[in-house]
């Protein structure tokens, strides 16, 4: 959207979005005003040159210290230091 934040929608169940309104990362119906369902892509710059502009950390709007990551194996939204590779996402065109 125009302020740089995104909703992350499920392709299969198109009325469901990632959010943290109840604490942990969930997928479900949301309200458009929920900042817990809004995410911004933060560029990661310490990557090989061919990956510049393609690797991002996915940060929550409501809780700025929360990033989507897989540090413990399954996907979660928790505080994540900059050095966690588990919170860095490579965006590829299909």
PDB file of C-alpha atoms in Angstrom:
ATOM      1  CA  UNK A   1       0.000   0.000   0.000  1.00  0.00           C
ATOM      2  CA  UNK A   2       1.005   3.632  -0.218  1.00  0.00           C
ATOM      3  CA  UNK A   3       2.694   3.875   3.194  1.00  0.00           C
ATOM      4  CA  UNK A   4       5.056   0.963   2.462  1.00  0.00           C
ATOM      5  CA  UNK A   5       3.287  -1.672   4.553  1.00  0.00           C
ATOM      6  CA  UNK A   6       1.871  -4.918   3.211  1.00  0.00           C
ATOM      7  CA  UNK A   7      -0.700  -7.490   4.184  1.00  0.00           C
ATOM      8  CA  UNK A   8       0.560 -11.041   3.612  1.00  0.00           C
ATOM      9  CA  UNK A   9      -2.387 -12.990   2.253  1.00  0.00           C
ATOM     10  CA  UNK A  10      -2.756 -16.720   1.885  1.00  0.00           C
ATOM     11  CA  UNK A  11      -3.145 -17.635  -1.798  1.00  0.00           C
ATOM     12  CA  UNK A  12      -5.377 -20.650  -1.099  1.00  0.00           C
ATOM     13  CA  UNK A  13      -7.647 -19.041   1.526  1.00  0.00           C
ATOM     14  CA  UNK A  14      -7.696 -15.519   0.192  1.00  0.00           C
ATOM     15  CA  UNK A  15      -9.544 -14.016   3.175  1.00  0.00           C
ATOM     16  CA  UNK A  16      -6.743 -15.050   5.543  1.00  0.00           C
ATOM     17  CA  UNK A  17      -3.663 -12.988   6.378  1.00  0.00           C
ATOM     18  CA  UNK A  18      -0.613 -13.270   8.627  1.00  0.00           C
ATOM     19  CA  UNK A  19      -0.986 -11.281  11.849  1.00  0.00           C
ATOM     20  CA  UNK A  20       0.154 -11.057  15.475  1.00  0.00           C
ATOM     21  CA  UNK A  21      -2.950  -9.447  17.000  1.00  0.00           C
ATOM     22  CA  UNK A  22      -3.256 -12.210  19.624  1.00  0.00           C
ATOM     23  CA  UNK A  23       0.475 -12.586  20.336  1.00  0.00           C
ATOM     24  CA  UNK A  24       2.045 -15.355  18.241  1.00  0.00           C
ATOM     25  CA  UNK A  25       2.033 -15.405  14.450  1.00  0.00           C
ATOM     26  CA  UNK A  26      -1.334 -16.546  13.125  1.00  0.00           C
ATOM     27  CA  UNK A  27      -3.210 -16.689   9.859  1.00  0.00           C
ATOM     28  CA  UNK A  28      -6.852 -15.684   9.728  1.00  0.00           C
ATOM     29  CA  UNK A  29      -9.386 -12.989   9.031  1.00  0.00           C
ATOM     30  CA  UNK A  30      -8.238  -9.480   9.934  1.00  0.00           C
ATOM     31  CA  UNK A  31      -9.535  -5.946  10.301  1.00  0.00           C
ATOM     32  CA  UNK A  32      -8.029  -3.440   7.859  1.00  0.00           C
ATOM     33  CA  UNK A  33      -6.920  -1.172  10.717  1.00  0.00           C
ATOM     34  CA  UNK A  34      -4.893  -3.864  12.537  1.00  0.00           C
ATOM     35  CA  UNK A  35      -1.263  -2.804  12.577  1.00  0.00           C
ATOM     36  CA  UNK A  36      -0.481  -6.349  13.772  1.00  0.00           C
ATOM     37  CA  UNK A  37      -1.411  -7.548  10.265  1.00  0.00           C
ATOM     38  CA  UNK A  38       0.801  -5.013   8.483  1.00  0.00           C
ATOM     39  CA  UNK A  39       4.375  -5.780   7.492  1.00  0.00           C
ATOM     40  CA  UNK A  40       7.235  -3.834   5.946  1.00  0.00           C
ATOM     41  CA  UNK A  41      10.146  -5.240   3.966  1.00  0.00           C
ATOM     42  CA  UNK A  42      13.459  -4.079   5.430  1.00  0.00           C
ATOM     43  CA  UNK A  43      16.319  -4.463   2.907  1.00  0.00           C
ATOM     44  CA  UNK A  44      19.324  -6.545   3.983  1.00  0.00           C
ATOM     45  CA  UNK A  45      22.510  -5.037   2.571  1.00  0.00           C
ATOM     46  CA  UNK A  46      25.207  -7.448   3.776  1.00  0.00           C
ATOM     47  CA  UNK A  47      24.479 -10.005   1.033  1.00  0.00           C
ATOM     48  CA  UNK A  48      26.259 -10.947  -2.218  1.00  0.00           C
ATOM     49  CA  UNK A  49      25.827  -8.269  -4.900  1.00  0.00           C
ATOM     50  CA  UNK A  50      23.526 -10.470  -7.005  1.00  0.00           C
ATOM     51  CA  UNK A  51      21.102 -10.634  -4.049  1.00  0.00           C
ATOM     52  CA  UNK A  52      20.984  -6.889  -3.299  1.00  0.00           C
ATOM     53  CA  UNK A  53      17.407  -5.654  -3.411  1.00  0.00           C
ATOM     54  CA  UNK A  54      16.095  -9.214  -3.132  1.00  0.00           C
ATOM     55  CA  UNK A  55      16.770 -10.101   0.528  1.00  0.00           C
ATOM     56  CA  UNK A  56      14.584  -8.592   3.243  1.00  0.00           C
ATOM     57  CA  UNK A  57      13.620  -8.889   6.879  1.00  0.00           C
ATOM     58  CA  UNK A  58       9.828  -8.833   7.330  1.00  0.00           C
ATOM     59  CA  UNK A  59       9.044  -6.437  10.184  1.00  0.00           C
ATOM     60  CA  UNK A  60       5.705  -5.889  11.883  1.00  0.00           C
ATOM     61  CA  UNK A  61       4.226  -2.384  11.942  1.00  0.00           C
ATOM     62  CA  UNK A  62       2.607  -2.626  15.384  1.00  0.00           C
ATOM     63  CA  UNK A  63       5.524  -4.231  17.227  1.00  0.00           C
ATOM     64  CA  UNK A  64       8.674  -2.935  15.531  1.00  0.00           C
ATOM     65  CA  UNK A  65      10.968  -5.487  17.218  1.00  0.00           C
ATOM     66  CA  UNK A  66       9.010  -8.416  15.708  1.00  0.00           C
ATOM     67  CA  UNK A  67      10.252 -10.120  12.529  1.00  0.00           C
ATOM     68  CA  UNK A  68       9.064 -13.240  10.713  1.00  0.00           C
ATOM     69  CA  UNK A  69      11.706 -15.940  11.143  1.00  0.00           C
ATOM     70  CA  UNK A  70      12.347 -19.696  11.347  1.00  0.00           C
ATOM     71  CA  UNK A  71      14.958 -19.672  14.131  1.00  0.00           C
ATOM     72  CA  UNK A  72      13.346 -22.634  15.940  1.00  0.00           C
ATOM     73  CA  UNK A  73      12.355 -24.530  12.781  1.00  0.00           C
ATOM     74  CA  UNK A  74       8.744 -23.510  12.217  1.00  0.00           C
ATOM     75  CA  UNK A  75       7.728 -20.043  11.124  1.00  0.00           C
ATOM     76  CA  UNK A  76       7.198 -17.541  13.921  1.00  0.00           C
ATOM     77  CA  UNK A  77       7.155 -13.805  14.565  1.00  0.00           C
ATOM     78  CA  UNK A  78       9.501 -12.836  17.406  1.00  0.00           C
ATOM     79  CA  UNK A  79      12.241 -10.360  18.210  1.00  0.00           C
ATOM     80  CA  UNK A  80      15.131 -11.205  15.873  1.00  0.00           C
ATOM     81  CA  UNK A  81      18.602  -9.652  15.920  1.00  0.00           C
ATOM     82  CA  UNK A  82      19.975  -8.329  12.621  1.00  0.00           C
ATOM     83  CA  UNK A  83      22.479 -11.183  12.416  1.00  0.00           C
ATOM     84  CA  UNK A  84      19.826 -13.948  12.410  1.00  0.00           C
ATOM     85  CA  UNK A  85      19.874 -15.442   8.935  1.00  0.00           C
ATOM     86  CA  UNK A  86      16.623 -17.196   9.890  1.00  0.00           C
ATOM     87  CA  UNK A  87      14.864 -13.819   9.667  1.00  0.00           C
ATOM     88  CA  UNK A  88      16.187 -12.976   6.181  1.00  0.00           C
ATOM     89  CA  UNK A  89      13.993 -13.766   3.192  1.00  0.00           C
ATOM     90  CA  UNK A  90      15.071 -13.966  -0.456  1.00  0.00           C
ATOM     91  CA  UNK A  91      12.324 -12.798  -2.811  1.00  0.00           C
ATOM     92  CA  UNK A  92      12.443 -14.543  -6.197  1.00  0.00           C
ATOM     93  CA  UNK A  93      10.307 -13.962  -9.273  1.00  0.00           C
ATOM     94  CA  UNK A  94       8.416 -16.978 -10.520  1.00  0.00           C
TER      95      UNK A  94
END
